[in-house]
């Protein structure tokens, strides 16, 4: 059985995954209730808690959301300001030519020194334009100038520019912005898929829990039936020994007892498989699966089925809320943005760059003056316009991307229509199953009750000598089967509630950025 120490140790070993799941907004009141006290078995609420903590699909869904968020951050990098700074210092020497030797016979070579500082900034806007800015300062001095009495010079320049794309990259539909919007839609789709994964994991865990509960109860019934047939067999042996009943009755009682033994053996195997299935659905290790104890929560009774909304309303709700439907809609929007970006890349690139700059000159400055942007004489503004044209011949890369993205979009739309049909069929089947399993449960209660009364009557009739042993065995066998069937029908009804709740997205609600499990939906169909 799972106790506090086992569960706490398990959660510590998986702490990072559990924290990641709860950081994503998964909670049911207080997670501590699953581990706060020692229990002799496993309640339904504890099974839900463990599923949220440990289910692999839930953890994978959260990881996929983190990956999608990282892709968004990466796509935003295109619009990050780009700052480039360069500082330089140089010392140059070269031989004099003949003309220079005639002018400066005292010099043997030409030497000079200089320094400079460049700073550039570039900011791409989501509208397609790019803001440009630069500042340059350069200091130059050589021995020829000093010999001729010419001062050293420091030149400075400050420029501002704007690059405007006229075709490729123009407007909000430019490739970079379309790619960012596409990955943002993909991030929202991953979030919706995570919510769907949580709902699917909880549905499977609930179905597995009710199946495990029914197998546990059926094993108890099988053991009780085996004990009853053993008691009957022992009683008959005494009666045969006392010559009160014929020895032939032993064969029937022995066969009936062997049949109950085989039923109990099959029930034990079915319980083991159900235990493993539930453990896997919750994400437990094989060791912890073997330690799962008695299920403590009985299946819910049929109630509220008459208030079940109509099929049309259920289907509309499913298409409005289901995470997988929202995800495919968002991914179609993302592919549409990608197609827009691909078409933008297929256009020729014609950019118009406009610059306004101011230049200044300072003579006789020292090396440190190169870093002073305010010194010296300045001139009026200078302007420049540059027109740039680029187009790959054939442009196969961009045209191939357009074809590929268009095909992917068509495929996604086909998948959406297929999903619509699947959702419609699932909602219709699960809602019908809820109604029919509830109706079957009501009839099942009557079957068990009537067979119990009939068995009492047959036992009384046998004691009075009116009924035979085979009459009692036949009625008891029917009563035994009715008990097993009743347990299975209760499990089927509880499982049908979980299926319908998942199909119309009633198991997991959203509160802000958090996901909240609607526990009432597992016990009675309720829309949050």
XYZ file of C-alpha atoms in Angstrom:
528
model
C 0.000 0.000 0.000
C 1.143 3.517 -0.672
C 1.941 5.413 2.504
C 3.262 8.839 3.302
C 6.946 7.914 3.350
C 6.747 6.175 -0.009
C 4.921 9.031 -1.696
C 7.103 11.745 -0.206
C 10.241 9.867 -1.265
C 8.836 9.421 -4.730
C 7.991 13.111 -5.059
C 11.423 14.142 -3.841
C 13.015 11.998 -6.528
C 10.760 13.672 -9.087
C 10.655 17.114 -7.487
C 11.800 19.050 -10.544
C 9.080 17.540 -12.730
C 6.405 18.083 -10.110
C 7.438 21.694 -9.623
C 7.417 22.218 -13.382
C 3.875 20.897 -13.597
C 2.613 23.116 -10.792
C 4.542 26.108 -12.131
C 2.420 25.711 -15.238
C -0.678 26.335 -13.127
C -1.849 22.801 -12.330
C -3.554 22.569 -8.988
C -6.488 21.000 -7.163
C -7.044 22.957 -4.016
C -3.972 21.826 -2.075
C -1.512 19.298 -3.416
C -0.528 18.400 0.135
C -3.686 16.353 0.688
C -2.245 13.511 -1.408
C 0.752 13.135 0.917
C -0.243 14.684 4.252
C -1.523 11.567 5.954
C -0.993 7.834 5.934
C -3.765 6.021 4.093
C -4.614 2.352 3.990
C -5.436 2.584 0.312
C -5.783 5.008 -2.552
C -8.668 7.448 -2.876
C -9.817 8.826 -6.207
C -8.637 12.332 -5.317
C -5.186 10.999 -4.457
C -5.024 9.257 -7.828
C -5.799 12.567 -9.551
C -3.124 14.358 -7.529
C -0.520 11.731 -8.349
C -1.421 11.915 -12.030
C -0.849 15.664 -12.084
C 2.487 15.220 -10.339
C 3.859 12.241 -12.200
C 2.121 11.577 -15.503
C 4.679 11.643 -18.318
C 2.329 13.155 -20.901
C 1.576 16.057 -18.563
C 5.284 16.658 -18.079
C 5.946 16.422 -21.819
C 3.132 18.901 -22.504
C 4.684 21.398 -20.102
C 8.097 20.898 -21.701
C 6.627 21.543 -25.136
C 5.161 24.810 -23.862
C 8.593 25.819 -22.597
C 10.129 24.946 -25.974
C 7.489 26.989 -27.798
C 8.126 29.933 -25.465
C 11.841 29.706 -26.185
C 11.120 29.737 -29.933
C 9.091 32.932 -29.467
C 11.980 34.518 -27.606
C 14.320 33.453 -30.397
C 12.052 34.984 -33.059
C 11.927 38.242 -31.096
C 15.706 38.474 -31.415
C 15.354 39.737 -34.992
C 13.946 42.975 -33.565
C 16.536 43.392 -30.823
C 18.649 46.578 -31.134
C 22.104 45.799 -32.513
C 24.951 47.830 -31.023
C 28.484 47.677 -32.479
C 31.441 49.554 -30.959
C 34.962 49.658 -32.336
C 38.064 51.398 -30.978
C 41.382 51.435 -32.864
C 44.951 52.724 -32.517
C 47.611 52.539 -35.218
C 51.282 53.437 -35.874
C 52.344 53.431 -39.562
C 55.768 53.780 -41.272
C 56.694 53.681 -44.948
C 59.617 54.820 -47.127
C 59.508 58.241 -48.833
C 59.122 58.464 -52.586
C 61.364 60.740 -54.645
C 59.010 63.720 -54.589
C 58.663 63.481 -50.817
C 62.429 63.210 -50.402
C 62.915 66.416 -52.386
C 60.379 68.245 -50.244
C 61.566 66.861 -46.902
C 65.256 65.915 -47.248
C 65.661 65.729 -43.472
C 63.212 62.782 -43.209
C 64.188 59.223 -43.929
C 60.653 57.772 -43.850
C 57.033 58.778 -43.414
C 55.547 57.905 -40.045
C 52.108 58.577 -38.683
C 49.812 57.648 -35.868
C 46.106 57.646 -35.417
C 43.196 56.468 -33.351
C 39.508 56.174 -33.837
C 36.233 55.270 -32.237
C 33.137 53.994 -34.087
C 29.710 53.275 -32.628
C 26.747 51.988 -34.631
C 23.217 51.083 -33.589
C 20.523 49.387 -35.649
C 16.921 48.704 -34.657
C 14.565 46.743 -36.862
C 10.866 47.583 -36.466
C 8.038 45.083 -36.837
C 6.603 47.345 -39.541
C 9.632 46.557 -41.715
C 11.669 49.776 -41.418
C 15.094 49.852 -39.807
C 16.410 52.739 -37.706
C 20.135 53.458 -38.130
C 22.558 55.565 -36.140
C 26.329 55.973 -36.088
C 29.040 58.103 -34.504
C 32.678 58.215 -35.694
C 35.729 60.030 -34.363
C 39.197 59.773 -36.001
C 42.539 61.324 -34.956
C 45.480 61.523 -37.453
C 49.071 62.838 -37.113
C 52.288 62.249 -39.128
C 55.896 63.554 -39.142
C 55.510 65.296 -42.519
C 52.742 67.500 -41.181
C 54.760 68.340 -38.115
C 57.773 69.262 -40.280
C 55.617 71.506 -42.441
C 54.008 73.073 -39.381
C 50.586 71.571 -40.046
C 48.544 70.633 -36.962
C 47.118 67.188 -36.321
C 43.453 66.677 -37.171
C 40.472 65.064 -35.463
C 37.355 64.482 -37.551
C 33.989 63.492 -36.185
C 30.710 62.424 -37.762
C 27.238 61.724 -36.397
C 24.646 60.202 -38.730
C 21.030 59.056 -38.471
C 19.306 56.936 -41.068
C 16.171 55.062 -42.007
C 16.050 52.008 -44.253
C 12.639 51.610 -45.893
C 11.871 48.361 -47.760
C 9.743 49.011 -50.836
C 8.899 45.405 -51.774
C 10.323 42.520 -49.735
C 10.016 43.262 -46.029
C 7.545 46.123 -46.451
C 4.591 46.475 -44.056
C 3.327 44.260 -41.229
C 3.401 41.242 -43.548
C 7.189 41.194 -43.740
C 8.814 37.799 -43.263
C 10.380 38.561 -39.872
C 7.149 39.866 -38.358
C 5.109 37.046 -39.930
C 7.517 34.507 -38.435
C 7.163 36.082 -34.981
C 3.371 36.035 -35.196
C 3.521 32.437 -36.395
C 5.577 31.236 -33.432
C 3.359 33.225 -31.056
C 0.366 31.313 -32.438
C 2.344 28.073 -32.068
C 3.056 28.944 -28.430
C -0.658 29.445 -27.796
C -1.306 26.134 -29.564
C 1.233 24.360 -27.340
C -0.511 25.801 -24.280
C -3.861 24.491 -25.527
C -2.317 21.099 -26.267
C -0.910 20.986 -22.744
C -4.389 21.548 -21.310
C -5.735 18.801 -23.576
C -2.918 16.492 -22.443
C -3.842 17.163 -18.811
C -7.501 16.390 -19.523
C -6.574 13.224 -21.419
C -4.256 12.057 -18.633
C -6.941 12.659 -15.997
C -9.542 10.844 -18.095
C -7.299 7.811 -18.491
C -6.383 7.867 -14.799
C -10.053 8.044 -13.804
C -11.016 5.176 -16.108
C -8.086 3.133 -14.810
C -9.063 3.891 -11.191
C -12.679 2.764 -11.686
C -11.483 -0.336 -13.526
C -9.092 -1.102 -10.670
C -11.889 -0.509 -8.168
C -14.215 -2.877 -10.025
C -11.516 -5.568 -10.289
C -10.837 -5.269 -6.572
C -14.528 -5.669 -5.790
C -14.936 -8.543 -8.257
C -12.035 -10.363 -6.613
C -13.744 -9.950 -3.245
C -16.956 -11.363 -4.719
C -15.037 -14.234 -6.316
C -13.346 -15.111 -3.035
C -16.655 -14.934 -1.209
C -18.235 -17.182 -3.833
C -15.355 -19.632 -3.528
C -15.832 -19.720 0.245
C -19.573 -20.358 -0.148
C -19.065 -23.246 -2.584
C -16.388 -24.693 -0.305
C -18.776 -24.522 2.625
C -21.515 -26.166 0.568
C -19.105 -28.907 -0.522
C -18.052 -29.603 3.079
C -21.691 -29.675 4.173
C -22.602 -32.163 1.442
C -19.726 -34.436 2.348
C -21.089 -34.645 5.876
C -24.603 -35.304 4.584
C -23.355 -37.989 2.179
C -21.412 -39.610 4.996
C -24.660 -39.637 7.055
C -26.576 -41.083 4.017
C -28.912 -38.067 4.029
C -28.196 -37.014 0.389
C -27.012 -39.037 -2.586
C -23.289 -39.127 -3.331
C -23.956 -37.835 -6.876
C -24.570 -34.367 -5.428
C -20.866 -34.221 -4.532
C -19.899 -34.076 -8.229
C -22.084 -31.040 -8.868
C -20.819 -29.235 -5.772
C -17.211 -30.117 -6.601
C -17.548 -28.808 -10.183
C -19.220 -25.656 -8.916
C -16.369 -25.110 -6.436
C -13.694 -25.621 -9.100
C -15.483 -23.112 -11.302
C -15.375 -20.548 -8.491
C -11.646 -21.234 -7.992
C -10.982 -20.553 -11.672
C -13.057 -17.393 -11.489
C -11.036 -16.213 -8.492
C -7.756 -16.947 -10.294
C -8.903 -14.949 -13.311
C -10.013 -12.121 -11.025
C -6.583 -12.016 -9.368
C -4.884 -11.708 -12.752
C -7.353 -9.052 -13.882
C -6.709 -7.093 -10.659
C -2.946 -7.202 -11.226
C -3.337 -5.917 -14.785
C -5.724 -3.193 -13.654
C -3.283 -2.188 -10.899
C -0.440 -1.892 -13.412
C -2.603 0.033 -15.863
C -3.614 2.533 -13.193
C -0.021 2.914 -12.012
C 1.163 3.604 -15.560
C -1.583 6.154 -16.134
C -0.492 7.990 -12.980
C 3.172 7.790 -13.982
C 4.295 5.585 -11.084
C 7.305 3.333 -11.237
C 6.786 -0.436 -11.386
C 7.778 -0.704 -7.724
C 5.176 1.839 -6.623
C 2.578 0.206 -8.841
C 2.893 -2.964 -6.769
C 2.372 -0.961 -3.572
C -0.995 0.500 -4.570
C -3.534 -0.624 -2.006
C -7.285 -0.865 -1.816
C -9.324 1.721 -3.747
C -11.172 3.796 -1.184
C -13.645 5.756 -3.335
C -16.773 3.925 -4.569
C -18.057 4.634 -8.080
C -20.634 7.432 -8.266
C -24.331 6.558 -8.391
C -26.315 7.528 -11.515
C -27.732 11.008 -11.082
C -28.419 14.056 -13.174
C -28.560 12.106 -16.444
C -31.962 13.551 -17.247
C -30.373 17.017 -17.047
C -27.640 16.108 -19.538
C -27.520 18.788 -22.277
C -28.485 17.872 -25.801
C -25.995 16.578 -28.340
C -25.896 19.853 -30.302
C -25.052 21.890 -27.207
C -22.397 19.390 -26.118
C -20.776 19.444 -29.542
C -20.774 23.249 -29.660
C -19.115 23.333 -26.257
C -16.510 20.797 -27.323
C -15.582 22.834 -30.407
C -15.429 25.955 -28.274
C -13.272 24.664 -25.417
C -11.355 21.512 -26.317
C -7.623 22.032 -26.264
C -6.893 19.892 -29.313
C -9.452 21.839 -31.387
C -8.107 25.182 -30.221
C -4.571 23.967 -30.936
C -5.289 22.978 -34.526
C -7.083 26.272 -35.157
C -4.079 28.150 -33.796
C -1.639 26.080 -35.818
C -3.605 26.834 -38.982
C -3.296 30.536 -38.140
C 0.426 30.012 -37.554
C 0.820 28.329 -40.940
C -1.088 31.206 -42.518
C 1.431 33.628 -41.054
C 4.287 31.452 -42.269
C 2.784 31.453 -45.756
C 2.551 35.248 -45.646
C 6.205 35.447 -44.680
C 7.214 32.991 -47.406
C 5.403 35.046 -50.027
C 7.192 38.132 -48.776
C 10.543 36.414 -49.285
C 9.559 35.606 -52.878
C 9.370 39.298 -53.781
C 12.364 41.327 -54.993
C 14.237 43.310 -52.373
C 14.292 47.043 -53.059
C 15.373 49.165 -50.103
C 15.580 52.940 -49.868
C 18.017 54.191 -47.216
C 17.946 57.849 -46.116
C 20.739 59.420 -44.037
C 21.267 62.775 -42.305
C 24.733 63.447 -40.870
C 26.788 66.191 -39.289
C 30.606 66.426 -39.530
C 33.121 68.378 -37.461
C 36.853 69.042 -37.574
C 39.287 69.963 -34.818
C 42.895 70.849 -35.497
C 45.754 70.477 -33.070
C 43.906 68.100 -30.802
C 45.738 65.520 -28.795
C 45.040 61.825 -28.849
C 42.533 62.159 -26.009
C 40.555 64.692 -28.047
C 39.342 61.944 -30.369
C 36.797 60.939 -27.731
C 35.355 64.468 -27.301
C 32.292 64.761 -29.578
C 31.635 68.470 -28.835
C 35.005 69.998 -29.716
C 35.965 71.544 -33.065
C 34.109 73.237 -35.889
C 30.994 71.654 -37.381
C 29.311 72.013 -40.753
C 25.686 71.965 -41.737
C 23.828 68.688 -42.167
C 24.638 66.331 -45.003
C 21.986 64.121 -46.606
C 22.223 60.949 -48.655
C 19.811 58.537 -50.323
C 20.736 54.985 -51.345
C 18.579 52.653 -53.442
C 19.436 48.943 -53.236
C 18.030 46.114 -55.405
C 18.502 42.356 -54.863
C 16.803 39.350 -56.427
C 18.200 35.809 -56.717
C 17.827 34.559 -60.270
C 14.992 32.018 -60.193
C 14.463 32.579 -56.441
C 13.934 28.832 -55.970
C 14.519 28.917 -52.220
C 11.665 31.349 -51.571
C 9.308 29.839 -54.151
C 9.920 26.354 -52.773
C 9.165 27.607 -49.274
C 5.863 29.052 -50.508
C 4.862 25.721 -52.047
C 5.881 23.780 -48.941
C 4.031 26.049 -46.526
C 0.932 26.107 -48.718
C 0.862 22.294 -48.753
C 1.292 22.150 -44.968
C -1.589 24.588 -44.548
C -3.820 22.446 -46.750
C -2.851 19.363 -44.739
C -3.665 21.124 -41.460
C -7.081 22.154 -42.767
C -7.811 18.557 -43.756
C -6.745 17.409 -40.287
C -9.055 20.000 -38.761
C -12.050 18.607 -40.648
C -11.072 15.090 -39.633
C -10.796 16.199 -36.012
C -14.216 17.863 -36.212
C -15.724 14.563 -37.320
C -13.851 12.636 -34.614
C -15.013 15.050 -31.905
C -18.604 14.829 -33.094
C -18.537 11.029 -33.061
C -16.819 10.914 -29.651
C -19.286 13.332 -28.035
C -22.271 11.464 -29.454
C -20.935 8.077 -28.334
C -19.869 9.198 -24.851
C -23.115 11.068 -24.124
C -25.137 8.042 -25.230
C -22.936 5.810 -23.082
C -23.587 7.960 -20.007
C -27.353 7.697 -20.490
C -27.363 3.985 -21.273
C -24.900 2.970 -18.573
C -26.960 4.908 -16.012
C -30.086 3.146 -17.188
C -28.311 -0.207 -17.063
C -27.164 0.521 -13.505
C -30.719 1.066 -12.339
C -31.760 -2.238 -13.879
C -28.680 -3.911 -12.436
C -29.671 -2.987 -8.904
C -33.018 -4.680 -9.424
C -31.363 -7.772 -10.890
C -29.113 -8.232 -7.862
C -31.979 -7.612 -5.459
C -34.309 -10.108 -7.178
C -31.662 -12.809 -7.450
C -30.753 -12.392 -3.765
C -34.377 -12.923 -2.783
C -34.709 -15.872 -5.170
C -31.577 -17.491 -3.732
C -32.980 -17.201 -0.208
C -36.220 -18.812 -1.397
C -34.390 -21.695 -3.119
C -32.300 -22.390 -0.049
C -35.458 -22.483 2.037
C -37.139 -24.753 -0.525
C -34.127 -27.085 -0.451
C -34.245 -27.334 3.332
C -37.914 -28.223 2.982
C -37.076 -30.841 0.352
C -38.981 -29.073 -2.409
C -35.924 -27.894 -4.402
C -32.833 -29.813 -5.410
C -29.182 -28.910 -5.060
C -28.958 -28.099 -8.750
C -31.759 -25.575 -8.344
C -29.817 -23.811 -5.604
C -26.551 -23.936 -7.572
C -28.183 -22.514 -10.703
C -29.762 -19.599 -8.837
C -26.601 -18.933 -6.850
C -24.574 -18.921 -10.075
C -26.937 -16.343 -11.552
C -26.724 -14.290 -8.379
C -22.906 -14.505 -8.470
C -22.818 -13.343 -12.094
C -25.282 -10.562 -11.330
C -22.989 -9.277 -8.573
C -20.003 -9.252 -10.934
C -22.022 -7.581 -13.683
C -23.339 -4.961 -11.266
C -19.802 -4.036 -10.245
C -18.749 -3.775 -13.898
C -21.772 -1.641 -14.792
C -20.944 0.792 -11.989
C -17.396 1.019 -13.294
C -18.672 1.553 -16.831
C -20.912 4.407 -15.708
C -18.097 6.129 -13.814
C -15.798 5.689 -16.818
C -18.456 7.090 -19.157
C -18.640 10.249 -17.023
C -14.876 10.709 -17.365
C -15.019 10.144 -21.130
C -17.832 12.608 -21.657
C -16.193 15.145 -19.363
C -13.013 14.892 -21.410
C -14.805 14.981 -24.760
C -16.555 18.274 -23.930
C -13.606 19.650 -21.899
C -15.382 19.655 -18.550
C -12.561 18.054 -16.541
C -10.074 20.932 -16.661
C -11.027 24.586 -16.400
C -8.982 27.758 -16.783
C -8.616 30.474 -14.171
C -6.393 33.198 -15.551
C -3.131 31.509 -16.535
C -3.820 28.505 -14.304
C -5.506 25.192 -14.996
C -7.962 23.923 -12.406
C -9.310 20.398 -12.212
C -13.090 20.160 -11.911
C -13.406 17.186 -9.557
C -17.210 17.324 -9.607
C -17.168 16.295 -13.276
C -15.808 12.877 -12.331
C -18.701 12.102 -9.964
C -21.563 13.793 -11.757
C -21.621 15.389 -15.164
C -21.172 19.093 -14.524
C -20.016 21.861 -16.828
C -17.602 24.299 -15.108
